[in-house]
Tab-separated table of C-alpha atoms and ligand atoms in Angstrom:
chain	number	residue	atom	x	y	z
A	1	MET	CA	2.257	2.712	16.594
A	2	LYS	CA	0.233	0.049	14.778
A	3	MET	CA	-1.391	1.625	11.784
A	4	ILE	CA	-3.261	0.699	8.618
A	5	LEU	CA	-3.228	2.878	5.474
A	6	ILE	CA	-6.324	2.445	3.331
A	7	GLY	CA	-6.928	4.227	0.038
A	8	PRO	CA	-7.355	3.698	-3.679
A	9	PRO	CA	-4.383	2.740	-5.869
A	10	GLY	CA	-2.063	5.681	-6.444
A	11	VAL	CA	-3.426	7.855	-3.632
A	12	GLY	CA	0.057	7.929	-2.092
A	13	LYS	CA	-0.018	5.182	0.565
A	14	GLY	CA	3.479	3.920	-0.248
A	15	THR	CA	4.930	7.437	-0.473
A	16	GLN	CA	3.508	8.482	2.902
A	17	ALA	CA	4.333	5.117	4.513
A	18	LYS	CA	8.019	5.695	3.757
A	19	LEU	CA	7.868	9.092	5.511
A	20	LEU	CA	6.113	7.512	8.517
A	21	VAL	CA	8.825	4.809	8.718
A	22	LYS	CA	11.409	7.573	9.223
A	23	LYS	CA	9.284	9.318	11.837
A	24	TYR	CA	8.239	6.325	13.940
A	25	HIS	CA	11.135	3.899	13.229
A	26	ILE	CA	8.767	1.035	12.518
A	27	PRO	CA	8.560	-1.105	9.369
A	28	GLN	CA	6.321	-0.515	6.368
A	29	ILE	CA	4.581	-3.783	5.522
A	30	SER	CA	3.428	-3.503	1.924
A	31	THR	CA	1.770	-6.651	0.591
A	32	GLY	CA	2.159	-5.239	-2.948
A	33	ASP	CA	5.952	-4.881	-2.490
A	34	MET	CA	6.159	-8.380	-0.964
A	35	LEU	CA	4.277	-9.866	-3.923
A	36	ARG	CA	6.427	-7.964	-6.448
A	37	SER	CA	9.572	-9.247	-4.723
A	38	ASN	CA	8.229	-12.806	-5.122
A	39	ILE	CA	7.563	-12.133	-8.814
A	40	ARG	CA	11.134	-10.817	-9.256
A	41	ASN	CA	12.544	-13.929	-7.603
A	42	ASP	CA	10.206	-16.170	-9.646
A	43	THR	CA	8.891	-18.044	-6.582
A	44	ASP	CA	5.745	-20.234	-6.713
A	45	LEU	CA	3.904	-17.473	-4.845
A	46	GLY	CA	5.158	-14.916	-7.384
A	47	GLN	CA	3.970	-17.009	-10.332
A	48	LEU	CA	0.527	-17.338	-8.767
A	49	ALA	CA	0.285	-13.639	-7.823
A	50	LYS	CA	1.418	-12.330	-11.217
A	51	THR	CA	-1.729	-13.382	-13.097
A	52	PHE	CA	-3.992	-11.650	-10.575
A	53	MET	CA	-1.870	-8.504	-10.290
A	54	ASN	CA	-1.432	-7.943	-14.019
A	55	ALA	CA	-5.217	-8.103	-14.420
A	56	GLY	CA	-5.721	-5.623	-11.568
A	57	LYS	CA	-7.454	-8.286	-9.453
A	58	LEU	CA	-6.784	-9.130	-5.822
A	59	VAL	CA	-4.575	-12.081	-4.899
A	60	PRO	CA	-6.606	-14.697	-2.905
A	61	ASP	CA	-7.120	-13.902	0.790
A	62	ASN	CA	-5.566	-17.138	2.093
A	63	VAL	CA	-2.311	-16.435	0.207
A	64	ILE	CA	-2.116	-12.910	1.620
A	65	LEU	CA	-2.952	-13.971	5.179
A	66	ASP	CA	-0.243	-16.681	5.110
A	67	MET	CA	2.267	-14.076	3.959
A	68	ILE	CA	1.233	-11.652	6.729
A	69	ARG	CA	1.374	-14.315	9.471
A	70	THR	CA	4.958	-15.096	8.462
A	71	ARG	CA	5.892	-11.402	8.351
A	72	PHE	CA	4.362	-10.706	11.778
A	73	SER	CA	6.517	-13.430	13.336
A	74	GLU	CA	9.628	-11.324	12.585
A	75	ALA	CA	11.166	-9.372	15.457
A	76	ASP	CA	10.891	-5.899	13.889
A	77	CYS	CA	7.063	-6.044	14.058
A	78	ARG	CA	6.902	-6.121	17.858
A	79	GLU	CA	6.897	-2.356	18.441
A	80	GLY	CA	4.619	-1.395	15.581
A	81	TYR	CA	4.152	-1.267	11.814
A	82	ILE	CA	2.519	0.561	8.959
A	83	LEU	CA	0.286	-1.787	7.007
A	84	ASP	CA	0.229	-0.482	3.426
A	85	GLY	CA	-2.257	-2.210	1.120
A	86	PHE	CA	-3.367	-4.778	3.722
A	87	PRO	CA	-6.074	-5.628	4.674
A	88	ARG	CA	-7.953	-5.165	1.426
A	89	THR	CA	-11.081	-7.281	1.953
A	90	ILE	CA	-13.371	-8.013	4.899
A	91	PRO	CA	-12.025	-11.613	5.217
A	92	GLN	CA	-8.471	-10.193	5.378
A	93	ALA	CA	-9.526	-7.729	8.100
A	94	GLU	CA	-11.155	-10.564	10.067
A	95	GLY	CA	-8.009	-12.675	9.610
A	96	LEU	CA	-5.886	-9.775	10.881
A	97	ASP	CA	-8.170	-9.403	13.903
A	98	LEU	CA	-7.728	-13.071	14.811
A	99	LEU	CA	-3.961	-12.804	14.425
A	100	LEU	CA	-3.749	-9.658	16.571
A	101	ASN	CA	-5.866	-11.264	19.308
A	102	LYS	CA	-3.595	-14.285	19.271
A	103	ILE	CA	-0.418	-12.228	19.679
A	104	GLY	CA	-1.985	-9.755	22.123
A	105	GLN	CA	-1.753	-6.643	19.940
A	106	LYS	CA	-4.230	-3.866	19.136
A	107	LEU	CA	-4.406	-1.450	16.209
A	108	ASP	CA	-4.009	2.246	17.073
A	109	VAL	CA	-5.388	3.883	13.950
A	110	VAL	CA	-6.680	3.323	10.425
A	111	LEU	CA	-5.862	6.244	8.093
A	112	VAL	CA	-8.130	6.553	5.069
A	113	MET	CA	-6.604	8.553	2.191
A	114	THR	CA	-8.764	9.944	-0.618
A	115	ALA	CA	-8.159	11.513	-4.040
A	116	ASN	CA	-10.241	11.914	-7.167
A	117	PRO	CA	-9.941	9.363	-10.022
A	118	GLU	CA	-8.468	11.874	-12.517
A	119	GLU	CA	-5.581	12.656	-10.150
A	120	ILE	CA	-5.047	8.952	-9.440
A	121	ILE	CA	-4.837	8.118	-13.147
A	122	ARG	CA	-2.387	11.002	-13.676
A	123	ARG	CA	-0.153	9.844	-10.789
A	124	LEU	CA	-0.160	6.164	-11.752
A	125	SER	CA	0.426	6.738	-15.475
A	126	SER	CA	3.547	8.746	-14.646
A	127	ARG	CA	4.901	6.532	-11.811
A	128	ARG	CA	8.277	4.841	-12.320
A	129	SER	CA	9.847	2.346	-9.897
A	130	CYS	CA	13.406	1.115	-9.499
A	131	ARG	CA	13.952	-2.574	-10.348
A	132	GLU	CA	16.822	-2.794	-7.854
A	133	CYS	CA	15.860	-0.875	-4.696
A	134	GLY	CA	12.114	-0.255	-5.220
A	135	ALA	CA	12.395	3.554	-4.969
A	136	VAL	CA	9.328	5.250	-6.459
A	137	TYR	CA	9.411	8.347	-8.696
A	138	ASN	CA	6.888	10.338	-10.641
A	139	LEU	CA	7.752	11.813	-14.026
A	140	LEU	CA	5.411	14.770	-13.353
A	141	PHE	CA	5.663	15.389	-9.608
A	142	SER	CA	8.976	13.928	-8.339
A	143	PRO	CA	11.127	13.038	-11.364
A	144	PRO	CA	14.514	11.302	-11.151
A	145	HIS	CA	17.567	13.396	-12.109
A	146	SER	CA	18.177	11.285	-15.161
A	147	ALA	CA	15.315	9.552	-17.009
A	148	ASP	CA	15.227	5.733	-16.553
A	149	ILE	CA	17.955	5.666	-13.859
A	150	CYS	CA	17.410	5.514	-10.094
A	151	ASP	CA	18.941	8.464	-8.169
A	152	HIS	CA	19.612	6.237	-5.138
A	153	CYS	CA	21.225	3.106	-6.574
A	154	GLY	CA	21.648	3.610	-10.337
A	155	GLY	CA	19.145	0.784	-11.042
A	156	GLU	CA	16.829	0.743	-14.050
A	157	LEU	CA	13.467	2.518	-13.693
A	158	TYR	CA	10.392	0.774	-15.101
A	159	GLN	CA	6.631	1.224	-15.336
A	160	ARG	CA	4.614	-1.352	-13.363
A	161	ASP	CA	2.546	-3.698	-15.572
A	162	ASP	CA	-0.562	-2.811	-13.570
A	163	ASP	CA	-0.077	0.931	-14.181
A	164	LYS	CA	-1.473	0.694	-17.740
A	165	PRO	CA	-4.743	2.687	-18.169
A	166	ALA	CA	-7.117	-0.314	-18.565
A	167	THR	CA	-5.690	-2.064	-15.491
A	168	ILE	CA	-5.810	1.146	-13.426
A	169	LYS	CA	-9.561	1.412	-14.095
A	170	ASN	CA	-10.053	-2.190	-13.008
A	171	ARG	CA	-8.037	-1.602	-9.813
A	172	LEU	CA	-10.202	1.424	-8.990
A	173	ASN	CA	-13.354	-0.695	-9.407
A	174	VAL	CA	-11.885	-3.464	-7.270
A	175	TYR	CA	-11.068	-0.868	-4.588
A	176	GLU	CA	-14.658	0.430	-4.494
A	177	ARG	CA	-16.181	-3.060	-4.423
A	178	GLN	CA	-13.834	-4.984	-2.155
A	179	THR	CA	-11.742	-2.558	-0.106
A	180	ALA	CA	-13.918	0.513	0.578
A	181	PRO	CA	-16.280	-1.580	2.797
A	182	LEU	CA	-13.380	-1.810	5.269
A	183	ILE	CA	-14.012	1.818	6.217
A	184	GLU	CA	-17.320	0.861	7.836
A	185	PHE	CA	-15.680	-2.222	9.401
A	186	TYR	CA	-13.067	-0.065	11.164
A	187	GLN	CA	-15.523	2.789	11.822
A	188	LYS	CA	-17.351	0.400	14.146
A	189	MET	CA	-14.084	0.003	16.081
A	190	ASN	CA	-13.696	3.804	16.164
A	191	LEU	CA	-10.283	3.632	14.482
A	192	ILE	CA	-10.846	5.701	11.330
A	193	ARG	CA	-9.146	9.067	10.620
A	194	LYS	CA	-9.592	10.614	7.189
A	195	VAL	CA	-6.849	12.384	5.243
A	196	ASN	CA	-7.128	14.406	2.035
A	197	GLY	CA	-4.635	12.884	-0.435
A	198	MET	CA	-5.041	15.638	-3.046
A	199	GLY	CA	-2.237	18.080	-2.122
A	200	THR	CA	1.509	17.888	-2.662
A	201	ILE	CA	3.422	15.086	-0.922
A	202	SER	CA	4.340	17.406	1.960
A	203	GLU	CA	0.798	18.818	2.270
A	204	VAL	CA	-0.604	15.301	2.508
A	205	GLY	CA	2.104	14.443	5.051
A	206	GLU	CA	1.057	17.439	7.131
A	207	GLY	CA	-2.573	16.261	6.965
A	208	ILE	CA	-1.455	12.879	8.279
A	209	ARG	CA	0.540	14.505	11.075
A	210	LYS	CA	-2.569	16.427	12.170
A	211	ALA	CA	-4.781	13.344	11.894
A	212	LEU	CA	-2.426	11.494	14.239
A	213	GLU	CA	-2.355	14.234	16.912
B	301	AP5	P1	-0.188	-2.390	-4.287
B	301	AP5	O1	1.241	-2.413	-4.642
B	301	AP5	O2	-0.592	-2.368	-2.862
B	301	AP5	O3	-0.873	-1.222	-5.116
B	301	AP5	P2	-2.044	-0.209	-4.756
B	301	AP5	O4	-2.770	-0.327	-3.508
B	301	AP5	O5	-2.845	-0.299	-5.993
B	301	AP5	O6	-1.281	1.063	-4.505
B	301	AP5	P3	-0.154	1.671	-5.301
B	301	AP5	O7	1.176	1.104	-4.938
B	301	AP5	O8	-0.478	1.628	-6.795
B	301	AP5	O9	-0.300	3.195	-4.916
B	301	AP5	P4	0.054	3.992	-3.588
B	301	AP5	O10	-1.196	4.435	-2.942
B	301	AP5	O11	1.051	3.255	-2.740
B	301	AP5	O12	0.707	5.241	-4.283
B	301	AP5	P5	2.245	5.705	-4.381
B	301	AP5	O13	2.705	6.207	-3.071
B	301	AP5	O14	3.091	4.664	-5.073
B	301	AP5	O15	-0.943	-3.645	-4.921
B	301	AP5	C1	-0.705	-4.048	-6.264
B	301	AP5	C2	-1.465	-5.336	-6.527
B	301	AP5	O16	-0.982	-6.374	-5.647
B	301	AP5	C3	-2.983	-5.299	-6.266
B	301	AP5	O17	-3.693	-4.801	-7.372
B	301	AP5	C4	-3.268	-6.788	-5.998
B	301	AP5	O18	-3.313	-7.536	-7.190
B	301	AP5	C5	-2.041	-7.227	-5.210
B	301	AP5	N1	-2.212	-7.054	-3.735
B	301	AP5	C6	-1.465	-6.263	-2.922
B	301	AP5	N2	-1.909	-6.351	-1.662
B	301	AP5	C7	-2.949	-7.214	-1.680
B	301	AP5	C8	-3.845	-7.684	-0.683
B	301	AP5	N3	-3.748	-7.278	0.601
B	301	AP5	N4	-4.812	-8.564	-1.049
B	301	AP5	C9	-4.919	-8.986	-2.325
B	301	AP5	N5	-4.125	-8.569	-3.321
B	301	AP5	C10	-3.135	-7.687	-3.006
B	301	AP5	O19	2.058	6.957	-5.365
B	301	AP5	C11	1.667	6.786	-6.711
B	301	AP5	C12	2.437	7.760	-7.589
B	301	AP5	O20	2.047	9.093	-7.246
B	301	AP5	C13	3.968	7.727	-7.394
B	301	AP5	O21	4.587	8.010	-8.629
B	301	AP5	C14	4.250	8.855	-6.381
B	301	AP5	O22	5.534	9.404	-6.552
B	301	AP5	C15	3.154	9.851	-6.735
B	301	AP5	N6	2.631	10.578	-5.592
B	301	AP5	C16	2.363	10.131	-4.326
B	301	AP5	N7	1.824	11.088	-3.569
B	301	AP5	C17	1.719	12.199	-4.374
B	301	AP5	C18	1.229	13.520	-4.184
B	301	AP5	N8	0.723	13.907	-3.010
B	301	AP5	N9	1.281	14.373	-5.229
B	301	AP5	C19	1.776	13.991	-6.429
B	301	AP5	N10	2.275	12.753	-6.672
B	301	AP5	C20	2.228	11.863	-5.668
């Protein structure tokens, strides 16, 4: 299964991708997680990405495409993957197309998740992530057992810098301007399936299961 998840920030792409990893035994490729790992390790790429991410802007296409080319050369991508947060612009989608042609692969499906802005702001303002293992919680909808401590590894929970209200609004605008046009791009390839992201995590998961039937 070679799948793309498209949707506004906070719609639940990462949450659902992790469930799909368990079901299909293929990797989740999250460009956001890859960039955050570079920031944690203070690499040159991380230093460059940080300024864009903290402002809610997109990291330049060439940087993202280089990162994806490297990731696709790894053995675990041969049988399939869940692309979470990539592509995010038309040039990235065209770059992905070229790469797939070169390695003789085809996408199976592009899932588009939707939710209203009020729900997105509520979810993102109450999201907490683990500094150590990257596990994601929500103080309102899926809280950790003990505040500030990860249930899985005991690591410290923190709020992402780009989950502050002003940055969330900017990310939503960036999504509408730069990422939403991808829906038409993939519609032309007949790959789009739409999923309502407004229910509980398991209701949304069920919607995805049906969309993939
Ligand atoms: P990225 O990390 O990709 O962020 P995003 O797309 O903005 O998405 P999020 O991770 O915020 O949300 P999500 O949809 O995964 O929601 P989640 O499952 O966590 O990108 C961050 C930045 O990196 C970008 O702004 C950009 O600067 C840069 N970047 C990344 N990729 C790039 C690219 N390709 N090109 C250029 N720049 C790039 O859920 C959110 C919260 O809600 C969680 O707390 C979760 O527990 C909760 N939740 C999930 N589902 C439900 C539900 N159904 N009900 C209730 N709560 C729920």
